[in-house]
Short mmCIF file of C-alpha atoms in Angstrom, two decimals:
data_model
loop_
_atom_site.label_atom_id
_atom_site.label_comp_id
_atom_site.label_asym_id
_atom_site.label_seq_id
_atom_site.Cartn_x
_atom_site.Cartn_y
_atom_site.Cartn_z
CA MET A 1 -29.50 106.48 -93.70
CA LYS A 2 -29.05 108.12 -90.30
CA LYS A 3 -31.27 111.01 -91.37
CA VAL A 4 -34.00 108.61 -92.53
CA LEU A 5 -33.89 106.69 -89.25
CA GLY A 6 -34.05 109.97 -87.33
CA SER A 7 -37.15 111.04 -89.24
CA ILE A 8 -38.79 107.67 -88.62
CA LEU A 9 -38.02 107.92 -84.91
CA LEU A 10 -39.37 111.46 -84.77
CA LEU A 11 -42.59 110.47 -86.52
CA TYR A 12 -42.97 107.48 -84.23
CA THR A 13 -42.47 109.68 -81.16
CA VAL A 14 -45.10 112.20 -82.22
CA GLN A 15 -47.57 109.49 -83.24
CA SER A 16 -47.04 107.80 -79.87
CA PHE A 17 -47.87 110.96 -78.02
CA ALA A 18 -50.95 111.49 -80.19
CA ALA A 19 -52.14 107.93 -79.53
CA GLU A 20 -51.72 108.40 -75.80
CA GLY A 21 -53.59 111.69 -75.86
CA THR A 22 -50.66 113.54 -74.31
CA SER A 23 -48.39 116.33 -75.47
CA PRO A 24 -45.07 115.89 -77.24
CA PRO A 25 -41.99 116.95 -75.25
CA GLU A 26 -41.55 120.71 -75.06
CA ASP A 27 -38.26 120.56 -76.93
CA ASN A 28 -37.84 123.36 -79.44
CA GLN A 29 -35.58 121.35 -81.75
CA LEU A 30 -38.04 118.47 -81.82
CA THR A 31 -40.79 120.96 -82.59
CA ALA A 32 -38.71 122.64 -85.28
CA ASP A 33 -37.96 119.29 -86.91
CA PHE A 34 -41.58 118.24 -86.65
CA ILE A 35 -42.87 121.50 -88.16
CA GLU A 36 -40.43 121.30 -91.05
CA GLN A 37 -41.37 117.69 -91.61
CA GLN A 38 -45.06 118.56 -91.62
CA VAL A 39 -44.46 121.41 -94.06
CA GLN A 40 -42.73 118.96 -96.43
CA GLN A 41 -45.53 116.43 -96.09
CA ASN A 42 -48.37 118.95 -96.41
CA MET A 43 -46.60 121.11 -99.01
CA SER A 44 -47.91 124.14 -97.12
CA LEU A 45 -46.82 125.92 -93.97
CA GLY A 46 -50.37 126.99 -93.19
CA ARG A 47 -51.78 123.47 -93.46
CA ALA A 48 -48.95 122.14 -91.31
CA ILE A 49 -49.52 124.68 -88.53
CA LYS A 50 -53.27 124.15 -88.66
CA SER A 51 -52.82 120.38 -88.35
CA ILE A 52 -50.37 120.61 -85.45
CA MET A 53 -52.45 123.18 -83.57
CA SER A 54 -55.57 121.08 -84.03
CA HIS A 55 -53.86 118.18 -82.24
CA TYR A 56 -51.76 120.09 -79.71
CA PRO A 57 -53.53 123.36 -78.72
CA GLN A 58 -51.88 123.25 -75.30
CA GLU A 59 -48.51 123.71 -77.02
CA VAL A 60 -49.45 127.01 -78.64
CA ASP A 61 -46.43 128.87 -77.22
CA VAL A 62 -43.92 126.32 -78.46
CA VAL A 63 -45.56 125.59 -81.82
CA VAL A 64 -46.38 129.14 -82.89
CA GLY A 65 -43.20 130.57 -81.40
CA THR A 66 -41.01 128.01 -83.16
CA ALA A 67 -42.85 128.42 -86.46
CA LEU A 68 -42.31 132.19 -86.32
CA ASP A 69 -38.61 131.63 -85.57
CA LEU A 70 -38.30 129.29 -88.55
CA TYR A 71 -40.39 131.29 -91.03
CA PRO A 72 -40.57 134.94 -89.84
CA ALA A 73 -41.39 136.23 -93.33
CA LYS A 74 -44.49 134.01 -93.38
CA TYR A 75 -45.92 135.35 -90.11
CA LYS A 76 -49.28 136.15 -91.72
CA GLU A 77 -49.75 132.56 -92.84
CA ILE A 78 -48.71 131.23 -89.44
CA ILE A 79 -50.98 133.56 -87.47
CA HIS A 80 -53.93 132.91 -89.75
CA ALA A 81 -53.48 129.14 -89.63
CA ALA A 82 -53.03 128.98 -85.85
CA ILE A 83 -56.11 131.12 -85.19
CA ALA A 84 -58.18 129.24 -87.76
CA ALA A 85 -57.31 126.00 -85.98
CA GLN A 86 -57.91 127.32 -82.46
CA PRO A 87 -59.94 130.58 -82.40
CA ALA A 88 -60.11 130.47 -78.60
CA LEU A 89 -56.32 130.91 -78.53
CA THR A 90 -56.39 134.11 -80.59
CA GLU A 91 -55.07 136.23 -77.71
CA ASP A 92 -52.18 133.82 -77.16
CA VAL A 93 -51.24 133.82 -80.84
CA VAL A 94 -51.24 137.63 -80.93
CA ARG A 95 -49.14 137.82 -77.77
CA ILE A 96 -46.59 135.34 -79.11
CA ALA A 97 -46.34 137.07 -82.48
CA LEU A 98 -45.82 140.47 -80.88
CA SER A 99 -43.14 139.10 -78.56
CA LYS A 100 -41.13 137.92 -81.58
CA GLY A 101 -40.90 141.38 -83.11
CA ILE A 102 -41.18 139.95 -86.63
CA ALA A 103 -43.61 142.63 -87.87
CA SER A 104 -45.22 145.86 -86.78
CA CYS A 105 -47.92 145.71 -84.15
CA GLY A 106 -50.44 147.08 -86.64
CA ASN A 107 -49.76 144.35 -89.20
CA ILE A 108 -50.03 141.60 -86.60
CA VAL A 109 -53.30 143.03 -85.25
CA LEU A 110 -54.76 143.34 -88.75
CA THR A 111 -53.72 139.79 -89.65
CA ALA A 112 -55.27 138.36 -86.49
CA ILE A 113 -58.53 140.28 -86.96
CA LYS A 114 -58.88 139.07 -90.54
CA ALA A 115 -58.25 135.52 -89.37
CA GLU A 116 -61.08 135.67 -86.81
CA PRO A 117 -63.17 138.89 -86.99
CA SER A 118 -65.48 137.80 -84.17
CA TYR A 119 -62.52 137.99 -81.76
CA VAL A 120 -61.57 141.54 -82.74
CA ASP A 121 -62.00 142.94 -79.23
CA PHE A 122 -59.79 140.20 -77.77
CA VAL A 123 -57.16 140.83 -80.44
CA ALA A 124 -57.13 144.54 -79.62
CA SER A 125 -57.01 143.87 -75.89
CA ALA A 126 -54.15 141.35 -76.17
CA ALA A 127 -52.17 143.69 -78.40
CA ALA A 128 -52.73 146.63 -76.08
CA GLN A 129 -51.53 144.55 -73.13
CA SER A 130 -48.37 143.49 -74.97
CA THR A 131 -47.59 146.85 -76.54
CA PRO A 132 -49.39 149.59 -74.56
CA GLU A 133 -47.36 152.26 -76.33
CA GLU A 134 -49.23 151.30 -79.53
CA LEU A 135 -52.68 151.51 -77.94
CA ASN A 136 -54.04 154.33 -80.11
CA GLU A 137 -52.94 152.65 -83.32
CA ILE A 138 -54.35 149.31 -82.16
CA VAL A 139 -57.76 150.83 -81.48
CA ARG A 140 -57.71 152.69 -84.80
CA ILE A 141 -56.93 149.57 -86.83
CA ALA A 142 -59.46 147.43 -84.96
CA VAL A 143 -62.30 149.93 -85.37
CA VAL A 144 -61.53 150.64 -89.02
CA THR A 145 -61.37 146.91 -89.79
CA GLU A 146 -64.52 145.96 -87.84
CA PRO A 147 -66.57 149.15 -87.28
CA ASP A 148 -69.67 147.15 -86.33
CA SER A 149 -67.75 145.91 -83.28
CA ALA A 150 -66.50 149.34 -82.21
CA ASP A 151 -68.48 149.29 -78.96
CA ALA A 152 -67.04 145.91 -77.94
CA ILE A 153 -63.51 146.90 -78.98
CA VAL A 154 -63.54 150.14 -77.00
CA SER A 155 -65.17 148.57 -73.93
CA THR A 156 -62.75 145.66 -73.79
CA VAL A 157 -59.63 147.77 -74.28
CA ALA A 158 -60.83 150.45 -71.87
CA ARG A 159 -61.44 147.91 -69.12
CA ALA A 160 -57.81 146.85 -69.42
CA HIS A 161 -56.58 150.46 -69.62
CA PRO A 162 -59.11 152.63 -67.74
CA ASN A 163 -56.60 155.44 -67.35
CA LYS A 164 -56.48 155.72 -71.16
CA LEU A 165 -60.24 156.11 -71.56
CA VAL A 166 -60.08 159.52 -73.25
CA ASP A 167 -57.36 158.39 -75.66
CA ILE A 168 -59.33 155.27 -76.57
CA ILE A 169 -62.50 157.24 -77.32
CA THR A 170 -60.54 159.78 -79.32
CA SER A 171 -58.79 157.13 -81.43
CA ALA A 172 -62.00 155.24 -82.15
CA ILE A 173 -64.10 158.24 -83.20
CA ASP A 174 -61.27 159.82 -85.18
CA ALA A 175 -60.99 156.55 -87.10
CA VAL A 176 -64.72 156.05 -87.75
CA PRO A 177 -66.83 159.11 -86.80
CA PHE A 178 -70.25 157.43 -87.02
CA VAL A 179 -69.50 154.98 -84.17
CA GLY A 180 -69.62 157.72 -81.50
CA GLU A 181 -73.11 157.01 -80.22
CA TYR A 182 -72.47 153.25 -79.95
CA ILE A 183 -69.22 153.82 -78.10
CA VAL A 184 -70.90 156.19 -75.66
CA ASP A 185 -73.70 153.71 -75.03
CA ALA A 186 -71.22 150.89 -74.27
CA LEU A 187 -68.86 152.98 -72.14
CA LEU A 188 -71.58 154.49 -69.98
CA VAL A 189 -72.53 150.94 -69.01
CA ALA A 190 -68.92 149.97 -68.32
CA PHE A 191 -67.87 153.29 -66.73
CA PRO A 192 -70.98 154.98 -65.27
CA ASN A 193 -68.82 157.14 -63.00
CA ASP A 194 -66.87 158.52 -65.95
CA ALA A 195 -69.82 160.01 -67.81
CA GLU A 196 -68.16 163.42 -67.99
CA ASP A 197 -65.07 162.11 -69.77
CA VAL A 198 -67.13 159.87 -72.03
CA VAL A 199 -69.67 162.47 -73.16
CA THR A 200 -67.32 165.44 -73.32
CA THR A 201 -64.71 163.54 -75.34
CA ALA A 202 -67.24 161.94 -77.70
CA VAL A 203 -68.92 165.27 -78.42
CA ARG A 204 -65.61 167.02 -78.97
CA GLU A 205 -64.27 164.35 -81.31
CA SER A 206 -67.54 164.35 -83.29
CA SER A 207 -67.46 168.09 -83.95
CA ALA A 208 -67.13 167.57 -87.70
CA GLN A 209 -70.31 165.45 -87.69
CA ARG A 210 -72.95 167.66 -86.10
CA SER A 211 -75.71 165.07 -86.47
CA GLN A 212 -73.53 162.69 -84.46
CA VAL A 213 -73.24 165.24 -81.66
CA ILE A 214 -77.01 165.22 -81.22
CA LYS A 215 -77.14 161.40 -81.32
CA ILE A 216 -74.40 161.17 -78.69
CA ILE A 217 -76.27 163.48 -76.35
CA GLU A 218 -79.50 161.54 -76.90
CA THR A 219 -77.70 158.26 -76.24
CA ALA A 220 -76.20 159.57 -73.00
CA ARG A 221 -79.59 160.81 -71.87
CA ASN A 222 -81.17 157.42 -72.58
CA ALA A 223 -78.36 155.86 -70.55
CA GLY A 224 -79.42 157.86 -67.50
CA VAL A 225 -77.24 160.96 -67.56
CA SER A 226 -79.32 163.87 -66.22
CA ASP A 227 -80.22 166.86 -68.38
CA GLN A 228 -78.18 169.15 -66.13
CA GLU A 229 -75.08 166.99 -66.39
CA LEU A 230 -75.59 166.50 -70.12
CA THR A 231 -75.77 170.23 -70.68
CA GLN A 232 -72.50 170.70 -68.79
CA TYR A 233 -70.64 167.82 -70.45
CA ALA A 234 -71.88 168.54 -73.97
CA THR A 235 -71.07 172.24 -73.63
CA GLN A 236 -67.55 171.34 -72.53
CA GLY A 237 -67.27 169.22 -75.66
CA GLY A 238 -68.32 172.11 -77.90
CA ALA A 239 -72.00 171.39 -78.48
CA SER A 240 -74.20 174.39 -79.18
CA VAL A 241 -77.20 175.41 -77.09
CA GLU A 242 -79.43 174.49 -80.03
CA GLU A 243 -77.95 171.01 -80.38
CA ILE A 244 -78.31 170.30 -76.68
CA ALA A 245 -81.88 171.57 -76.66
CA GLN A 246 -82.78 169.46 -79.69
CA ALA A 247 -81.32 166.32 -78.13
CA ILE A 248 -82.94 166.85 -74.75
CA HIS A 249 -86.37 167.89 -75.92
CA ASP A 250 -86.88 165.52 -78.87
#
């Protein structure tokens, strides 16, 4: 009987907060009880998290954090449901999940990207901020999963980690070789003073795709890099005289 009365009181408390348009108390036990109650009522953890997040987005840290503590093995369902309910909080959800250490960084990043592909660059950036030692793997997974967004991914992550520019370019092109020209185009806008690093690295990492080398040089030229500088940077990256001439004179 005591348990039933407690559940009724809990439900009344939450409904009262909802009616008043305010947040429930930031009490982890209350949240844990509420989440478990919602799971029982909805017969699904994902539906429960989605419902709670839809009503209380400002409590993302408490709700998602508590859900991951309660059901660590179901982190994919929790992440997907939270992001589906509040896409704008994707970065927060990724940060919280990584802080819990319930799965590898790569798995969390992949889960978040699949939940909201249009936020892939924000997922990569948030993950790189939380676990900078995993930066190369984060970029690789993001670019492989959403290659059409490679330019946005690389630009966003590089802005947060400008000292890792070469590593970011290398990871992206190694993962998906054909994105080199798009990456160069985006990075020359974001980092016009780093044209040497951008072009030299992109050319070097595209050495197995000779047609890409020419496209990269052409892209850099269209972005305003002079022929003299292009010749120097492309040569440093391993481009042949013929490839440089073809790109410059076409």
